[in-house]
C-alpha positions as CSV (number, residue, x, y, z in Angstrom):
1,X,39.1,0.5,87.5
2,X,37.4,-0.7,84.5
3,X,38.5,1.7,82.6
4,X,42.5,1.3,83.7
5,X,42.1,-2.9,83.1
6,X,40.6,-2.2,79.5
7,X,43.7,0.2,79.2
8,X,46.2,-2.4,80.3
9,X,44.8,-5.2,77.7
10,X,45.4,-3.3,75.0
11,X,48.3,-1.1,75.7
12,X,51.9,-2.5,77.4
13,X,53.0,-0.3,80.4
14,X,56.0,1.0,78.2
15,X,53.2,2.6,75.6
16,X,51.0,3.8,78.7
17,X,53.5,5.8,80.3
18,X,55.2,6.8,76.3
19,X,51.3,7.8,76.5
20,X,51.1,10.1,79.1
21,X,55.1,12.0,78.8
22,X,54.0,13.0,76.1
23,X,50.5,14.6,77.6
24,X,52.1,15.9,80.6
25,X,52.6,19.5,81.3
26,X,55.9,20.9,80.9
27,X,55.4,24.4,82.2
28,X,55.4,27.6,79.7
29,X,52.1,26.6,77.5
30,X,54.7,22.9,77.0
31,X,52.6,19.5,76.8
32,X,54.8,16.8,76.5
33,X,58.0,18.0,74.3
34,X,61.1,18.6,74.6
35,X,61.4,20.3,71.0
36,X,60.7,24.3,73.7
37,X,63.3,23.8,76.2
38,X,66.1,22.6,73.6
39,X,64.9,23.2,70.3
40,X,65.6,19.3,69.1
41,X,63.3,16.4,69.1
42,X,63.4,13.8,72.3
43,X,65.3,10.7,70.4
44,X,68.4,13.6,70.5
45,X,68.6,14.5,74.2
46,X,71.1,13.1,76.4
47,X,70.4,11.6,79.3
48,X,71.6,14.9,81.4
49,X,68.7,16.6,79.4
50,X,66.3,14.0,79.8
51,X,66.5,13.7,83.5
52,X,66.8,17.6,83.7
53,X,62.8,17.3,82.0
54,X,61.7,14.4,84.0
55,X,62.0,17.0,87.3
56,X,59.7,19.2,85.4
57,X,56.5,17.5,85.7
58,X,56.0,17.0,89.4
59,X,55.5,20.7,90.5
60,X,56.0,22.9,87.4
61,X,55.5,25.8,88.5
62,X,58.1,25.4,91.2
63,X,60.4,23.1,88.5
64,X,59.7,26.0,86.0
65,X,63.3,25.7,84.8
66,X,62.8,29.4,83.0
67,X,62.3,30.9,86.8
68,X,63.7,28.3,88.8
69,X,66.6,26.3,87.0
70,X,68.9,26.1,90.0
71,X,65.3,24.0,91.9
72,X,64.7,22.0,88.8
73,X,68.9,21.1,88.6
74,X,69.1,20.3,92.0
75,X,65.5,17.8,91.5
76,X,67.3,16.4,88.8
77,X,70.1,15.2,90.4
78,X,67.1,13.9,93.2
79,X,65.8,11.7,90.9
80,X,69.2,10.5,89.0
81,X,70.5,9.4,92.7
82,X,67.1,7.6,93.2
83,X,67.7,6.0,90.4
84,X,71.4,5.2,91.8
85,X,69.3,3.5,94.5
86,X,66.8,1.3,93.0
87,X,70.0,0.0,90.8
88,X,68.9,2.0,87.5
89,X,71.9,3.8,87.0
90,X,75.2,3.1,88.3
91,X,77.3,5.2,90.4
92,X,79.7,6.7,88.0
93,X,77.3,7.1,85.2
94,X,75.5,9.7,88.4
95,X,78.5,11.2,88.6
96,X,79.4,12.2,85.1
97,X,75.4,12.5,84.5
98,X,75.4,15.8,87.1
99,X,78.4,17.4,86.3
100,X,77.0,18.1,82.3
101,X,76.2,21.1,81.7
102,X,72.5,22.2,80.6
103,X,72.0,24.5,78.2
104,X,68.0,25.7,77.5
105,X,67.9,26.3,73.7
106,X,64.6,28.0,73.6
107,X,62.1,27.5,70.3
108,X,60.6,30.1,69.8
109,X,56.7,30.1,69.6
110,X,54.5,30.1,67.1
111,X,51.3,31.0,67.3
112,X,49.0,30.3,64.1
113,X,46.2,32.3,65.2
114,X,46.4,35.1,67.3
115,X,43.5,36.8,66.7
116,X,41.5,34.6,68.0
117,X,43.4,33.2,70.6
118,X,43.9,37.3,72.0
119,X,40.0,36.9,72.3
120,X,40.0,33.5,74.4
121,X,42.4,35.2,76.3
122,X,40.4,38.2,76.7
123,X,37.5,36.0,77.7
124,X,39.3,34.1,80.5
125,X,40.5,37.2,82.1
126,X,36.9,38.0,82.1
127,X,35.7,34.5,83.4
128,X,38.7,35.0,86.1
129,X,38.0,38.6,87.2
130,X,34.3,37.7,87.6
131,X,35.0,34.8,90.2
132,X,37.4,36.8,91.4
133,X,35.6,39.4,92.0
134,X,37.3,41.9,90.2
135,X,35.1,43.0,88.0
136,X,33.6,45.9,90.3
137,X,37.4,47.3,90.7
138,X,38.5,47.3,86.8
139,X,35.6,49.2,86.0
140,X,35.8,51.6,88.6
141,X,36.5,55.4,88.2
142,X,39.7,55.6,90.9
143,X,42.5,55.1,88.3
144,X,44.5,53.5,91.2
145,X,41.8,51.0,91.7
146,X,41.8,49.9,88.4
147,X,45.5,49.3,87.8
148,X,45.4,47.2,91.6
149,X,42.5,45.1,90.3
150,X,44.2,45.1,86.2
151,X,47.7,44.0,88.5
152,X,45.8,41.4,90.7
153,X,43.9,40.0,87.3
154,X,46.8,39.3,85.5
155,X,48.9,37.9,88.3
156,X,45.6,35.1,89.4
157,X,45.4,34.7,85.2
158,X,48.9,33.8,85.4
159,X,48.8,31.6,87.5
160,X,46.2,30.2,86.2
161,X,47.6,29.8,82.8
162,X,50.7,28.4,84.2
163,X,48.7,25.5,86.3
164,X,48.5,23.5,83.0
165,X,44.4,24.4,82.3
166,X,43.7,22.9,79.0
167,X,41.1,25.9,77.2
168,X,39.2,24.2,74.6
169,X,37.8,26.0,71.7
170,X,35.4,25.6,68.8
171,X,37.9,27.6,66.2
172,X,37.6,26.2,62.8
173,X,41.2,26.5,61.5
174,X,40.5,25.8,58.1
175,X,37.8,28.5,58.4
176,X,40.3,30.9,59.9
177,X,42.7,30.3,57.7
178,X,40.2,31.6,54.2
179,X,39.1,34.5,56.5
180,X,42.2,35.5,56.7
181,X,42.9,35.6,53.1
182,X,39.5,36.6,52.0
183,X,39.9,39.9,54.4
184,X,43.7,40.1,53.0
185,X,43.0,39.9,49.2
186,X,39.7,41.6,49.3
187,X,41.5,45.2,51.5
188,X,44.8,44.6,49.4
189,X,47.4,47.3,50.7
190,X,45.6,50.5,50.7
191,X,44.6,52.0,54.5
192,X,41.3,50.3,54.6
193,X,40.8,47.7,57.7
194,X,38.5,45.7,58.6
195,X,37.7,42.3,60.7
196,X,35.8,38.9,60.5
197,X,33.6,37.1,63.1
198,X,32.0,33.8,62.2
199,X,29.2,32.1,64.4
200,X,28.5,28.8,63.6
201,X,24.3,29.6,63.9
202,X,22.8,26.0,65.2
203,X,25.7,25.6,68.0
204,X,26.5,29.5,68.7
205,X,30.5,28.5,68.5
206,X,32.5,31.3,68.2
207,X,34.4,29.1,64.8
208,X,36.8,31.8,63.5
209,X,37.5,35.7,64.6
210,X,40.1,37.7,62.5
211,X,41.4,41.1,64.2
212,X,42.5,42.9,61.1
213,X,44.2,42.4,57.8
214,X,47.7,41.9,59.4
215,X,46.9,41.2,62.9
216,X,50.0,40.4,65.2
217,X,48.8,39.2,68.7
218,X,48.3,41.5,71.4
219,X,47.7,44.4,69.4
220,X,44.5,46.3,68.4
221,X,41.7,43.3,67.8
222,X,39.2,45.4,65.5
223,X,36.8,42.0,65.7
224,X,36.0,43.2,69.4
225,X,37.9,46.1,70.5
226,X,36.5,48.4,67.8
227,X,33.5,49.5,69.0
228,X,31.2,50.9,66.1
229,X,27.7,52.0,65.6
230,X,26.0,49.0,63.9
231,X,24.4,51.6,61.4
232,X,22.0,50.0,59.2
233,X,23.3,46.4,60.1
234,X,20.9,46.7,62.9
235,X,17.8,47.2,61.0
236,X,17.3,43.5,60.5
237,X,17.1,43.1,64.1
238,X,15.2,46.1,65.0
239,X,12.8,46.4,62.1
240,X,12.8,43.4,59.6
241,X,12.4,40.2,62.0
242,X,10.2,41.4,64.3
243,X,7.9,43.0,61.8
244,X,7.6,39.8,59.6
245,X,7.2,37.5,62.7
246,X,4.9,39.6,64.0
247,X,2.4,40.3,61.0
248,X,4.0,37.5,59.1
249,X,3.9,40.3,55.8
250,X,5.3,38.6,52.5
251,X,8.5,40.6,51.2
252,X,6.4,42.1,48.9
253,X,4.3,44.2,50.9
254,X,4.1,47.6,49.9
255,X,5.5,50.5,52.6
256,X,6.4,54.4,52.0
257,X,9.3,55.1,51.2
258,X,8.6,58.7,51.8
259,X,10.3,61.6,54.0
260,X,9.3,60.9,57.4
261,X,8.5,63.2,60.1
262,X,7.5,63.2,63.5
263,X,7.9,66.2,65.7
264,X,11.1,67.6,65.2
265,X,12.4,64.3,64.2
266,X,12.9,64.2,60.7
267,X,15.5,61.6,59.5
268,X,15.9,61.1,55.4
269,X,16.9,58.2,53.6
270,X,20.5,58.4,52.3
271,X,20.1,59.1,49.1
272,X,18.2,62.5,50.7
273,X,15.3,61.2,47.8
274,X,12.0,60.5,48.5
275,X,11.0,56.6,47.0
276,X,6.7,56.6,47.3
277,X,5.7,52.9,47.8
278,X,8.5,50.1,47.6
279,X,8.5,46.5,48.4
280,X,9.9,45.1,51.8
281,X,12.4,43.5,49.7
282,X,13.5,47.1,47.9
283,X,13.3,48.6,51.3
284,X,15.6,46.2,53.2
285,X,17.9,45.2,50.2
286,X,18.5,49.2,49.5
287,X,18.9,50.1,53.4
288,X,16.2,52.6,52.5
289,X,16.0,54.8,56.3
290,X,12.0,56.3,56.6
291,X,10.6,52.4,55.4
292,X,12.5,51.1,58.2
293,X,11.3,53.7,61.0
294,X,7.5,52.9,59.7
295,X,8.1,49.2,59.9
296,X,9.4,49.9,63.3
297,X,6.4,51.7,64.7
298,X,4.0,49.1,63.6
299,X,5.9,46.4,65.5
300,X,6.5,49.1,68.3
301,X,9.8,48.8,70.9
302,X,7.6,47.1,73.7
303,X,7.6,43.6,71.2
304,X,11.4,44.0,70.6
305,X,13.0,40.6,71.8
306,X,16.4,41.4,70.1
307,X,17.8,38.3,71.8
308,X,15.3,36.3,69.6
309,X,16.9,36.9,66.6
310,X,20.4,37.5,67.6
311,X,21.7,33.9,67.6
312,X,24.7,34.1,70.2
């Protein structure tokens, strides 16, 4: 109640509810505009097409004037005759009012980032499938169970979706926006691909995610549908953190950079060379392989906390 009183001294009742029309959910990812439905800003509707909106809001899934425009026609001429009653709108104003003819003049959608919204996506279909409990089903090896469950997912994250849920996001658009040119103009036009992820470290936000150089949405995201060995990317995690934290060794400590072998396991550094004695620092800038292994035995696997130093 406070709150609505502090609302009503400072706003007038015409700005609240200008306020909340143009909050309100419209059906079809629509919040308050009429620019979807008929491509043309709300000062340009008639009256026809401003009542034909107005019976949106109340139900809009069942008003969802896309599925159901004879219900949402039939709503509107509900609320045009209330307004008949309550001496809002005269008789044979009504009249003409429900004889125009609507015509949906669909915008069509833009979507500025659809890398990264494909992921959110992705994640609420995960969020929904394990409340659901569908998780078991999608990843089971019946083929028939799977497409049931993938069916019943997309149908509940539908109607989800289409309930008006507001998904908020920490994506740094102006972040997005240079990954996207940075992974454009470094790859130029040649075959090569590649993707971006950006976690903001102190909050663990997922802040920008590009898919691939010219990523349209709902194709191939290479940011998490490529799976890929991590390779030597993983050697800070596995080797370097945990063997600095541990002996807390100065970078540079001296260890061989010679060939390696223990039983039949012999792995070789890429160059195939063998190095003698090299700094941590050499080793890890130089992704030299048989420093790394040593390093790795001295910490030993039973001290690996990889969540320590992965940040997510």
């Amino acid at each position: 109640m406070f709150s609505t009183r502090e609302v009503l001294l400072k706003k007038s009742k015409s700005e609240i509810i200008e306020l909340y029309m143009n909050a309100i959910y419209f059906h079809n990812g629509v919040y308050g505009t009429s620019q979807f439905y008929f491509s043309k800003p709300t000062a340009e509707l008639s009256k026809a097409e401003l009542s034909f909106l107005a019976a949106i809001p109340n139900n809009p899934e069942l008003y969802n004037p896309l599925k159901h425009f004879d219900k949402t026609k039939k709503r509107q001429e509900r609320i045009l005759k209330q307004m008949v009653a309550e001496g809002k709108l005269k008789q044979n104003e009504y009249e003409k009012l429900i004889k125009n003819t609507i015509k949906l003049d669909l915008s069509t959608s833009v979507d500025l980032y659809p890398d990264y919204v494909t992921y959110t996506h992705q994640e609420l279909k995960n969020l929904v499938a394990s409340s659901e409990g569908l998780t078991k089903s999608l990843q089971s090896s019946d083929e028939a169970t799977r497409q049931q469950a993938e069916v019943e997912l997309n149908k509940r994250g539908e109607k989800l979706l289409n309930s008006g849920v507001t998904i908020h996001t920490p994506l740094d658009t102006k972040l997005q926006t240079l990954s996207k040119t940075a992974i454009q103009s470094k790859i130029g036009v040649n075959d090569i691909e590649g993707a971006i992820v950006v976690i903001q470290h102190h909050t663990h936000e997922l802040v920008s995610l590009i898919g691939g150089k010219d990523y349209k949405k709902n194709s191939f995201n290479r940011a998490y549908q490529s799976y890929r060995q991590p390779g030597s990317a993983i050697k800070p995690l596995l080797d370097y953190a945990p063997y600095i934290e541990e002996t807390d060794a100065d970078i540079t400590q001296l260890v061989s950079g010679a060939s390696y072998c223990s039983n039949s396991y012999c792995p070789k550094n890429y160059s195939g060379d063998s190095y003698g004695m090299v700094t941590l620092k050499s080793a890890f800038s130089q992704s030299y392989n048989t420093p790394a292994i040593r390093i790795f035995e001295k910490t030993g696997i039973e001290k690996l906390q990889v969540s320590r130093f992965i940040q997510l």
